[in-house]
Short mmCIF file of C-alpha atoms in Angstrom, two decimals:
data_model
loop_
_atom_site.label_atom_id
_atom_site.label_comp_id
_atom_site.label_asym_id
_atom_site.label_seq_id
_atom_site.Cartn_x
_atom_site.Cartn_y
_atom_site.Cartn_z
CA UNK A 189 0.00 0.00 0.00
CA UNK A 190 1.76 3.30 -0.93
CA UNK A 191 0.90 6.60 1.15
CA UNK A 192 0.89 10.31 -0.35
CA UNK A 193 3.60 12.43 1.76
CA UNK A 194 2.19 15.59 3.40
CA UNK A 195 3.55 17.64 0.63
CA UNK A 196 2.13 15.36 -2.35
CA UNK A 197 -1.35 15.01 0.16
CA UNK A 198 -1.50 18.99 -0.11
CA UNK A 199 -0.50 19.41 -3.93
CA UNK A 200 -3.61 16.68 -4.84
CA UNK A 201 -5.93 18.43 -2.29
CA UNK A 202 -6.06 15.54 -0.43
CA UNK A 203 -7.57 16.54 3.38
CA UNK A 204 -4.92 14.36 5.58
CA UNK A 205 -5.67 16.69 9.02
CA UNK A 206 -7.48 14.90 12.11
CA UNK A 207 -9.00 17.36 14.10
CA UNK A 208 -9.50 16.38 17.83
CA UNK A 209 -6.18 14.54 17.56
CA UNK A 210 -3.66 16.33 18.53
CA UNK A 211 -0.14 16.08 17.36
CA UNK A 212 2.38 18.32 19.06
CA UNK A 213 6.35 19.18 17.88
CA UNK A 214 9.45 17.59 20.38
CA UNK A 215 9.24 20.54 22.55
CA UNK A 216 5.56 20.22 23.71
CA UNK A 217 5.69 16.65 23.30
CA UNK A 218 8.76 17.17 25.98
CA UNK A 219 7.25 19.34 27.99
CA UNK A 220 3.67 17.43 28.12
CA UNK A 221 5.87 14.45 29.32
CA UNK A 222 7.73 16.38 32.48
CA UNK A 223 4.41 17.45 33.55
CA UNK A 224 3.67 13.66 33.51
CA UNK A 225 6.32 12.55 35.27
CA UNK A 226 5.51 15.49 37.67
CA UNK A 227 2.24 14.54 38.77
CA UNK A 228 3.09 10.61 38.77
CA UNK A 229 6.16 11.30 41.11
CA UNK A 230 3.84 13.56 43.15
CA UNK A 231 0.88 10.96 43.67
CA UNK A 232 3.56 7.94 44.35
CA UNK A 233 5.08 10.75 47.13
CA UNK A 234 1.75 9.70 48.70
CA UNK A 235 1.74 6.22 48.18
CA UNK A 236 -0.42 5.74 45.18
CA UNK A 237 1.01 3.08 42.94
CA UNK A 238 0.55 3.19 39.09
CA UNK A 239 -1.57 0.96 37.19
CA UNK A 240 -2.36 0.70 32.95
CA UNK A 241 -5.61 -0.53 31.48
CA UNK A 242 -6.51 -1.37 28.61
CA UNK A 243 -7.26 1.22 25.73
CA UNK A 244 -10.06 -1.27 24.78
CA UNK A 245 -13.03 -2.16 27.00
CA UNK A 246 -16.03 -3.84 26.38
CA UNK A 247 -18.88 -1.74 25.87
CA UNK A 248 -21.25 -3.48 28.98
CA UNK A 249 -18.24 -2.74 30.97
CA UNK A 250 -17.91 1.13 30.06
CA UNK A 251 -21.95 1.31 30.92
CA UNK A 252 -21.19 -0.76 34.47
CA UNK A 253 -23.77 0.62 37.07
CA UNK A 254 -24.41 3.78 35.15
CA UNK A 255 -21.14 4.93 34.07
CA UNK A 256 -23.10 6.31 30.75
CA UNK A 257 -23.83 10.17 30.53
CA UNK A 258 -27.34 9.60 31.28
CA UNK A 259 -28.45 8.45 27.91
CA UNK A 260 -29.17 4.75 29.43
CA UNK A 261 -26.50 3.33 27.44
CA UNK A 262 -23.07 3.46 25.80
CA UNK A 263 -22.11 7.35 25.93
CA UNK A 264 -22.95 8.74 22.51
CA UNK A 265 -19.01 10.44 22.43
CA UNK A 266 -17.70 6.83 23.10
CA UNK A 267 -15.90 5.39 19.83
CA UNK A 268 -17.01 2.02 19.41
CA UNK A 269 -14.08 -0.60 18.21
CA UNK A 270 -14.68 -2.86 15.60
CA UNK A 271 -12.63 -6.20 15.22
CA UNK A 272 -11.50 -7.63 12.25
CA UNK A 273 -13.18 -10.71 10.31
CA UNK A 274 -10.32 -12.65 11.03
CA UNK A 275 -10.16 -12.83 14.78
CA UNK A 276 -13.68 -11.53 15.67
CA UNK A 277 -14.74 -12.79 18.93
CA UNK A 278 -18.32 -11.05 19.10
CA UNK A 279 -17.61 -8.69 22.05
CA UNK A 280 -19.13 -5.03 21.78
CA UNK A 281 -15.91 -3.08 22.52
CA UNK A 282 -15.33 0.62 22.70
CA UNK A 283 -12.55 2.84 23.38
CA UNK A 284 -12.30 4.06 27.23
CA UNK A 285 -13.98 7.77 27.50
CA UNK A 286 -12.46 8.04 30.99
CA UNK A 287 -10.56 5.76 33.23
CA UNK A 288 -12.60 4.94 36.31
CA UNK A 289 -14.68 2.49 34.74
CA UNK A 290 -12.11 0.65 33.26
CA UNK A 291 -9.68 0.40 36.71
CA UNK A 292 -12.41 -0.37 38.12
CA UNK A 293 -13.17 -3.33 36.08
CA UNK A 294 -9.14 -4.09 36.13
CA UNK A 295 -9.79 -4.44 40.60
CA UNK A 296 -12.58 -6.53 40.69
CA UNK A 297 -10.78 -8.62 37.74
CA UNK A 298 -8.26 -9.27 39.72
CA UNK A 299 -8.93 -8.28 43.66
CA UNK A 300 -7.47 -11.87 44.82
CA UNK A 301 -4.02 -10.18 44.09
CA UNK A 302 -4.31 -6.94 45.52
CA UNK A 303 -4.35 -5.22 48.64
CA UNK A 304 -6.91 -2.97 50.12
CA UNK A 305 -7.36 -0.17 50.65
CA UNK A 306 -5.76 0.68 46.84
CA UNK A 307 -4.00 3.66 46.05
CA UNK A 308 -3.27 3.78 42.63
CA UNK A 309 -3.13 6.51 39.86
CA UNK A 310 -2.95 6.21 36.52
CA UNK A 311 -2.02 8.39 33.05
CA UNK A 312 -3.50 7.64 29.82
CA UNK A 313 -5.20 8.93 27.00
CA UNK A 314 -8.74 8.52 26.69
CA UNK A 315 -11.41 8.90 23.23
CA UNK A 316 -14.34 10.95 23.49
CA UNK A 317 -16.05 11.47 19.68
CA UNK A 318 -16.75 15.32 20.67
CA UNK A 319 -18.72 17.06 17.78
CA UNK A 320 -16.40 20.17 17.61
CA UNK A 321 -13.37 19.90 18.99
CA UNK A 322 -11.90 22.67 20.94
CA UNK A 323 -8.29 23.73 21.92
CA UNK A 324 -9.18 22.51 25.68
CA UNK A 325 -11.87 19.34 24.16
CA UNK A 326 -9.85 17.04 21.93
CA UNK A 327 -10.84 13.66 20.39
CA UNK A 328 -8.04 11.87 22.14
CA UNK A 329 -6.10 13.68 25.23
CA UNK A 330 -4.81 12.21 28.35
CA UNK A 331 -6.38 11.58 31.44
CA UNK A 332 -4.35 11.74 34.48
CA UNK A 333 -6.66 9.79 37.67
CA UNK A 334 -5.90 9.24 41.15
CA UNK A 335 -8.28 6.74 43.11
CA UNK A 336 -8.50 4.81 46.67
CA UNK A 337 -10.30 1.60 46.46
CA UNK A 338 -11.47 -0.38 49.09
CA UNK A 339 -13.54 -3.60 49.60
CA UNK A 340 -16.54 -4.09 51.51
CA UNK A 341 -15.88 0.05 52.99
CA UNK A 342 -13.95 2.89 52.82
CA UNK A 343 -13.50 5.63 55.44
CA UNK A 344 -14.33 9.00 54.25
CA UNK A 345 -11.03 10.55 55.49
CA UNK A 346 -9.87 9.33 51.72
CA UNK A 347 -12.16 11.67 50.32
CA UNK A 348 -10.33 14.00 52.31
CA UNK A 349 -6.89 12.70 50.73
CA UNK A 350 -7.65 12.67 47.07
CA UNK A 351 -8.29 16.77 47.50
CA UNK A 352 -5.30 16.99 49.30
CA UNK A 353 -3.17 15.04 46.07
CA UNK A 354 -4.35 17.16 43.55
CA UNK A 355 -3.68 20.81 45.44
CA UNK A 356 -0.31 18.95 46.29
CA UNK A 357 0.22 17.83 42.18
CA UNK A 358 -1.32 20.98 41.25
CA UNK A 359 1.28 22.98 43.26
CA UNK A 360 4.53 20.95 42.50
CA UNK A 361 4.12 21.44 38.79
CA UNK A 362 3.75 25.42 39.41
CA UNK A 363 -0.18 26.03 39.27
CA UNK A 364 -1.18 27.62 42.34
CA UNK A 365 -4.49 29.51 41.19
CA UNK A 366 -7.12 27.25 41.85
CA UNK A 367 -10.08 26.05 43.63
CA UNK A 368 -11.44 22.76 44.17
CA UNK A 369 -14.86 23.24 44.67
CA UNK A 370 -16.72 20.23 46.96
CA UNK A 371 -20.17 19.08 47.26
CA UNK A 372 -21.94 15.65 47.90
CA UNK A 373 -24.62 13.84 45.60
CA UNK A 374 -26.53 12.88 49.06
CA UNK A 375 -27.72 16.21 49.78
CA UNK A 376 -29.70 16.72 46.35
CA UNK A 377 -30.89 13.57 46.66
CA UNK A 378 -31.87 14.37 49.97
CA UNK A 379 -33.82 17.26 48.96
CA UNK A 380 -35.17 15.88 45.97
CA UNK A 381 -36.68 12.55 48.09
CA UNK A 382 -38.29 15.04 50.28
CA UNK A 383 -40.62 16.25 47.63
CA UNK A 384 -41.36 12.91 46.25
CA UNK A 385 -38.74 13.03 43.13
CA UNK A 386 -36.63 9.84 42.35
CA UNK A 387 -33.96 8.38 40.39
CA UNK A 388 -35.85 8.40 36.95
CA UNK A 389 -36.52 11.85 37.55
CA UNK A 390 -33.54 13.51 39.00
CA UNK A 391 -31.48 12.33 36.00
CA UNK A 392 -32.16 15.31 33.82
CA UNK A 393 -32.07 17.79 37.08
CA UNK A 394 -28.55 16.67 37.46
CA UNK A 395 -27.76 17.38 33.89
CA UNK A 396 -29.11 20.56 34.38
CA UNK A 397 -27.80 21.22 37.64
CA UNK A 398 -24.45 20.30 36.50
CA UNK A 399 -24.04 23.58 34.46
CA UNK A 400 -22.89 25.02 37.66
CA UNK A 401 -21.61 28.96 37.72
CA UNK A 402 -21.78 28.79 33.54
CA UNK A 403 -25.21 30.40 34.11
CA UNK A 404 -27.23 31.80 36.50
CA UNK A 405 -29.91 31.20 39.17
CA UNK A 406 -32.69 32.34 37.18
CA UNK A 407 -31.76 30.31 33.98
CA UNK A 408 -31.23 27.01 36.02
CA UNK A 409 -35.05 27.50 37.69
CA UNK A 410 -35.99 28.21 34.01
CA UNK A 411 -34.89 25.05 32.99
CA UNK A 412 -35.99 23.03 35.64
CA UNK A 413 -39.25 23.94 35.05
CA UNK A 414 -39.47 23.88 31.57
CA UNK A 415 -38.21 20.41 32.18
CA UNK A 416 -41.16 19.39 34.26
CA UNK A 417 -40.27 20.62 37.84
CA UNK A 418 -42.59 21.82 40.40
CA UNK A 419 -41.99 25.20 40.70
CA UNK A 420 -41.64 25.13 44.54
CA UNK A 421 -39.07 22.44 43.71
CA UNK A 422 -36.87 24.15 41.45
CA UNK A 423 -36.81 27.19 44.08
CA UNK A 424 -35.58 24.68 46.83
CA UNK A 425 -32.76 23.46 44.21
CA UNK A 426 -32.01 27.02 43.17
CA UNK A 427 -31.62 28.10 46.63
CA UNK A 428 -29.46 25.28 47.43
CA UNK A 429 -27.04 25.74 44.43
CA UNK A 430 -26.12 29.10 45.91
CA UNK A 431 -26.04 27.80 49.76
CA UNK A 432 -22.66 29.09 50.95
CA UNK A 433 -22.17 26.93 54.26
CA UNK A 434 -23.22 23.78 55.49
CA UNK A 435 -25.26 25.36 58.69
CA UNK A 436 -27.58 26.70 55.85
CA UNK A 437 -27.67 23.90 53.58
CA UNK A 438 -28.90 21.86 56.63
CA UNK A 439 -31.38 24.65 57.53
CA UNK A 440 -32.66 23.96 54.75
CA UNK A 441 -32.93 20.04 54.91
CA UNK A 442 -34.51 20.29 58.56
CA UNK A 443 -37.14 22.52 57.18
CA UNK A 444 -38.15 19.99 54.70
CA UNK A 445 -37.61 17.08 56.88
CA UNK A 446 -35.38 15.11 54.44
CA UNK A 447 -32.01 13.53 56.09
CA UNK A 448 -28.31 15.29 56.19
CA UNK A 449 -26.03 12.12 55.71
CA UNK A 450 -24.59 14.18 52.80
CA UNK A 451 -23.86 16.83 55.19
CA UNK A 452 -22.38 15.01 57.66
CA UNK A 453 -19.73 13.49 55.48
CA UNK A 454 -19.58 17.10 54.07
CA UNK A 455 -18.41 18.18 57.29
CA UNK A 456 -16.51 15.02 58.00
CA UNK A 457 -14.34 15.59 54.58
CA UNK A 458 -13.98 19.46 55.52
CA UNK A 459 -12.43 19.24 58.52
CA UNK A 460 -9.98 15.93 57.50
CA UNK A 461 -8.72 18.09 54.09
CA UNK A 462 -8.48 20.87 56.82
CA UNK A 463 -6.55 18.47 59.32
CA UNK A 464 -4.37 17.13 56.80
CA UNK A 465 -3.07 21.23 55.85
CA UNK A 466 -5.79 21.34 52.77
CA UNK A 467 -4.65 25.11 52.30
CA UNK A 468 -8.53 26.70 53.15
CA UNK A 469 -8.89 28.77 49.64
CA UNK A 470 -8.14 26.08 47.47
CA UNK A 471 -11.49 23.54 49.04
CA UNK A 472 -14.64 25.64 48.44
CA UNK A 473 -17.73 24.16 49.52
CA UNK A 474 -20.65 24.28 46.36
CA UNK A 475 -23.60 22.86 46.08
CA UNK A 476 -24.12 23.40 42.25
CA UNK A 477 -21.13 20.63 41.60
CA UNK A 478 -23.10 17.42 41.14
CA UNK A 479 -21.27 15.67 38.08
CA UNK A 480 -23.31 14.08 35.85
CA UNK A 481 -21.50 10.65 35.73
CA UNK A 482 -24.68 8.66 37.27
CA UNK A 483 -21.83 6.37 39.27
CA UNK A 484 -20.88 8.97 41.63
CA UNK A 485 -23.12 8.27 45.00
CA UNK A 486 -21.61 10.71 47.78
CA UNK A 487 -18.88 13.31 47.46
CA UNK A 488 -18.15 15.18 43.92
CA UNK A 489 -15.11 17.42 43.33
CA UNK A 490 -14.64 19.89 40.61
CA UNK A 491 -11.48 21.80 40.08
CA UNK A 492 -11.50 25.53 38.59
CA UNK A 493 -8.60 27.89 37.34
CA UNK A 494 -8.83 31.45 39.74
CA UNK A 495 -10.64 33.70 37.47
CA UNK A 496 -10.39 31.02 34.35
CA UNK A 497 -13.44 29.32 35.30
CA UNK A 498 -14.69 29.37 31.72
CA UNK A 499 -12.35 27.21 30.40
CA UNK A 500 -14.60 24.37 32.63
CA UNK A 501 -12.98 21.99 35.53
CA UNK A 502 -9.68 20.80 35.06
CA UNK A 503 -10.30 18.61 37.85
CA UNK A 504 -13.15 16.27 38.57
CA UNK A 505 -14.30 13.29 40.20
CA UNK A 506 -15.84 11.59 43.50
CA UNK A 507 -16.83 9.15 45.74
CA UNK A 508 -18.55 5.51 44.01
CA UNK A 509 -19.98 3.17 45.55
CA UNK A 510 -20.74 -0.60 44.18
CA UNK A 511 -19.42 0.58 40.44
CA UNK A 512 -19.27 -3.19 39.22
CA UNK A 513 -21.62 -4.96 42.10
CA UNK A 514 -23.76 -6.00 39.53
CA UNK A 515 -21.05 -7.55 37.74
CA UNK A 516 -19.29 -9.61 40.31
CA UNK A 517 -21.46 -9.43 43.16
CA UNK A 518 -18.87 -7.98 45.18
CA UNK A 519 -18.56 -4.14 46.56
CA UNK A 520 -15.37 -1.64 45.75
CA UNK A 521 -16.24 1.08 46.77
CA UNK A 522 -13.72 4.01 45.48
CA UNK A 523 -12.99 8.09 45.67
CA UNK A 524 -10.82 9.24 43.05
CA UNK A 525 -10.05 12.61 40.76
CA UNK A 526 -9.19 12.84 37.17
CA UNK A 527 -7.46 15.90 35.89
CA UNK A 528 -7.47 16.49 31.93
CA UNK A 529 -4.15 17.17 30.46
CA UNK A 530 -5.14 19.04 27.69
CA UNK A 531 -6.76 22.12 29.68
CA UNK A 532 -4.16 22.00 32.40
CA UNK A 533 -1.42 22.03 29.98
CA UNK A 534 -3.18 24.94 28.52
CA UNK A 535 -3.18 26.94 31.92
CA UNK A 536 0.35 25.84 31.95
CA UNK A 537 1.32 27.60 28.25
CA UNK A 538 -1.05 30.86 29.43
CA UNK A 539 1.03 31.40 32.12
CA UNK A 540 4.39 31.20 30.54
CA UNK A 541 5.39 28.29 32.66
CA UNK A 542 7.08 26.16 29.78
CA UNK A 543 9.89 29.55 29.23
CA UNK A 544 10.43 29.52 33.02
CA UNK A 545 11.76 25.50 33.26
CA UNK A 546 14.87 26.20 32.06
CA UNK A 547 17.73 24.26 30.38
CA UNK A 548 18.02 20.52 31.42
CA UNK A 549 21.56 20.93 32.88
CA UNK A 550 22.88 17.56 32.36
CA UNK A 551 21.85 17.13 28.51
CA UNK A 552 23.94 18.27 25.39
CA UNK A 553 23.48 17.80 21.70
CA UNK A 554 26.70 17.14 19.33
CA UNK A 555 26.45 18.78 15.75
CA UNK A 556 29.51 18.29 12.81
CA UNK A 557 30.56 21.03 11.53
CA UNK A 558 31.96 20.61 7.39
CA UNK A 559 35.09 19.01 7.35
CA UNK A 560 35.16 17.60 10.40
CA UNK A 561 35.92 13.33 10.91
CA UNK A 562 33.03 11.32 11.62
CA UNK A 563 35.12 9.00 13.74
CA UNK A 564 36.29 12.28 16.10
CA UNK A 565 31.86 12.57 16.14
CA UNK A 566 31.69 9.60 17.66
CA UNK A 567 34.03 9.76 19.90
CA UNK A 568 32.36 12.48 21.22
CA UNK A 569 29.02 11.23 21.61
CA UNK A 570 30.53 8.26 23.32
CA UNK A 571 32.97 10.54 25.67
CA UNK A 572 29.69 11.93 26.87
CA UNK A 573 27.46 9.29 27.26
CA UNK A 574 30.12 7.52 28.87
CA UNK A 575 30.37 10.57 31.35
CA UNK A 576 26.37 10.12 32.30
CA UNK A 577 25.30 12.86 30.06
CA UNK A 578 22.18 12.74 28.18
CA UNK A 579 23.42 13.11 24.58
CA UNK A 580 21.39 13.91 21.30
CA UNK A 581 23.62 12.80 18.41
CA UNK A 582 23.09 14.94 14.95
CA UNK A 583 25.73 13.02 12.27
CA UNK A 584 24.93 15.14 9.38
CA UNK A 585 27.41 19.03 9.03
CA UNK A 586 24.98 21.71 10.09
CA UNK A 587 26.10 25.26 10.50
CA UNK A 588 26.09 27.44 13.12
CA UNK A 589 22.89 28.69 13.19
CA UNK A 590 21.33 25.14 12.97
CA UNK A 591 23.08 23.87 15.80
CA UNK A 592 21.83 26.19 17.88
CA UNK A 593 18.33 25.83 16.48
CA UNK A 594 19.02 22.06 17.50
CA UNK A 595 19.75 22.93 20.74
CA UNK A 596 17.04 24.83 21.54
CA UNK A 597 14.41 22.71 20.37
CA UNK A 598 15.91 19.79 22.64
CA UNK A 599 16.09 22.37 25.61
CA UNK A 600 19.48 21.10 26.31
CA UNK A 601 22.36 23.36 28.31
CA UNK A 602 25.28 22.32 25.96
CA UNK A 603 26.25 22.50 22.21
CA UNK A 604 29.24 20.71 21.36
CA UNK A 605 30.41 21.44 17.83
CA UNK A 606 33.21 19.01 16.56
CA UNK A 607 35.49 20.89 14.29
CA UNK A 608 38.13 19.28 11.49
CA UNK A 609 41.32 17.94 13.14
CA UNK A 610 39.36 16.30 15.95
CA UNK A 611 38.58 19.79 17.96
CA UNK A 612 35.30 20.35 19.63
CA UNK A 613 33.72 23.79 20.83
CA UNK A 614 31.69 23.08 24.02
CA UNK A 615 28.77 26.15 24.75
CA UNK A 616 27.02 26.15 27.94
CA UNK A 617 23.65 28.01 26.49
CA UNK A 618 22.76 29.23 29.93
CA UNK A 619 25.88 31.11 30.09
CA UNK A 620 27.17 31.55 27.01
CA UNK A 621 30.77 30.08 27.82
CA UNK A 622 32.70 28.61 25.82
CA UNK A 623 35.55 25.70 26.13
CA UNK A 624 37.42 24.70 23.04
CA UNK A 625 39.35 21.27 23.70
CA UNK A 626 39.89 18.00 22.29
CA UNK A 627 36.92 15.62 21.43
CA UNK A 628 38.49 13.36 23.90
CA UNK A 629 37.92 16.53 26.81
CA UNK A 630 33.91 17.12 25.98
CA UNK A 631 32.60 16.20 28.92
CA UNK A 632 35.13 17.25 31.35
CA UNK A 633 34.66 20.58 29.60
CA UNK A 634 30.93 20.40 30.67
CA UNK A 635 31.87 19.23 34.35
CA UNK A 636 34.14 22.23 34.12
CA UNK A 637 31.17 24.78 32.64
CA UNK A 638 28.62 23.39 35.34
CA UNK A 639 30.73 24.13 38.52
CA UNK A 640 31.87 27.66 37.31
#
């Protein structure tokens, strides 16, 4: 099969983009992966362990104890997989949309080998078939989640600690202005059973509910009632969304003689996140956050960029209880967060952070310059590997000017040019500085640059 290159593609007309995919040069690719490795070495810091499922689920899995977006079935953004003739098996599989489902599906697989309570984390890209994709929606982005999983129960204090990894990942990587806003699914449905609404119904006041601060009070009564709410009803949930403390919220509650479980764990969460030095303006308590993820039975987390709150959460998740029961018969119950990498990396090119990392100090690139002997090249390429130094090896002559463009675009602190007779120029980019010695001295040369 023979393939048009990108420059025949455009000269024939032929459309060869893939919007919602995105493909990014070295240097985002680069800097994507050290905010990877960032947040992993953060959440194992805390004892969560990494785990990898598969990109590839079965499609009664992904809709496990109403994981769908409140369609009733497989999430309409879900890309369904189709197998081959030759080794069809007659599954229904689909691409993972998030990652909870699927680890989920990966513990009660194979709970006879693990140990609870799990902490685990994990980073991977996820498909969701959005309609029009958007610089902070793609088609295909990564998903970084961190979950504890118990069996049988789980203590809310780990609700407490999942809000307490993110601010901590959050903050290591260099974001700082954010909120993670806190609420608890038991309180609307508290409310809700109070006036004779159940399941069935509450559905599409979730989904409406879940538009949060992206409009107002007035427009979410609007819609609840054009959706078939009570009146009375949709001023109790209006009034709740904008409930700034707990004392009120349970006000509230009392006065229509439902239960405050979801309080009480509200309050229990609160004052663990506070006990465990939860820094008090990044955990917001709001009632609007509900998620619409059916799943999620008790507390719900969204996270918000300080005065970027239209971009939507960067942060979201909660507490689930019995996720696969149905499946296996046995309970997991789990807490967890999943940040999207695509917004936060966005927040993290807004705000300049990629200019401010800097150099990577132990890392050089080698470059010929015309003339010079490609055995003296690779003797200095091996000189500095030898010496621990992360070397990029270039074996074609490239002048100045493209050696330094090189350089750049691996963010490396050194350039060593090797020059006819078996010379090399080493240049500490930081600096400037400049050492011109043997091909045999290269990486003492950089020793030498790094301690002056």
């Amino acid at each position: 099969m023979s393939t048009a290159t990108p420059d025949r593609a455009a000269a024939s007309g032929l459309d060869i983009s893939m919007p919602g995919f995105p493909e990014f040069l070295p240097g985002d690719v680069m800097f994507e992966q050290s905010v990877i490795r960032t947040i992993g070495e953060g959440f194992q810091a805390r004892g969560f362990r990494p785990l990898d499922t598969a990109a590839v689920q079965k499609q009664e899995v992904l809709v496990a104890g109403g994981a769908q977006y409140l369609d009733g079935g497989i999430p309409e953004f879900a890309f369904s997989v189709q197998e081959p003739p030759e080794s069809y098996t007659g599954a229904n599989l689909a691409l993972r949309y998030d990652l909870t489902v699927p680890v989920s599906r990966f513990i009660a697989e194979n709970s006879d080998r693990l140990s609870f309570p799990l902490h685990c984390y994990q980073i991977n890209k996820v498909w969701r078939a959005e309609q029009m994709p958007t610089a902070t929606h793609w088609r295909e982005f990564y998903q970084c989640d961190v979950d504890v999983i118990g069996r049988g129960e789980l203590s809310l204090l780990y609700d407490a600690e999942i809000a307490c990894s993110l601010v901590s990942a959050f903050q290591t990587i260099g974001v700082d202005g954010f909120t993670v806003h806190i609420s608890n699914r038991k309180v609307l449905a508290a409310l809700l059973d109070s006036h004779g609404i159940h399941v069935h119904r509450a559905r599409a006041i979730v989904q409406i509910l879940d538009k949060g601060n992206k409009q107002s009070k007035e427009e979410t009564r609007s819609q609840l009632i054009a959706a078939g709410i009570p009146e009375h009803v949709a001023a109790d949930l209006g009034l709740l969304t904008t409930l700034p403390t707990l004392a009120e919220a349970r006000d509230l509650l009392a006065l229509r003689g439902a239960d405050t479980i979801g309080i009480d764990e509200l309050t229990t969460v609160l004052q663990a996140a506070d006990d465990l030095g939860m820094p008090k303006n990044h955990l917001v308590l709001d009632f609007s956050i509900t998620r619409g993820h059916d799943y999620y039975t008790g507390t719900v987390f969204e996270t918000f960029a300080t005065g970027r709150e239209h971009w939507g959460a960067i942060g979201a998740g909660g507490r689930y209880q019995d996720l696969l029961k149905h499946v296996n018969g046995s309970s997991y119950p789990g807490v967890g967060m999943s940040v999207g990498l695509a917004r936060l990396m966005g927040l993290l090119r807004e705000d300049g952070l990629r200019l401010e990392r800097g150099l990577r100090e132990n890392a050089a690139v080698v470059v010929p310059r015309e003339g010079s002997d490609q055995q003296h090249v690779l003797g200095a390429v091996r000189h500095l590997r030898d010496g621990g130094i992360s070397t990029q090896a270039v074996y074609d002559p490239v002048n100045e000017a493209e050696a330094l463009h090189i350089a750049v675009e691996g963010e490396v602190s050194y350039l060593v040019e090797v020059l006819p007779g078996g010379g090399a120029r080493v240049r500490h980019l930081g600096s400037a500085q400049l050492r011109d010695v043997h091909v045999s001295g290269v990486a003492a040369a950089i020793s030498e640059l790094r301690s002056a």
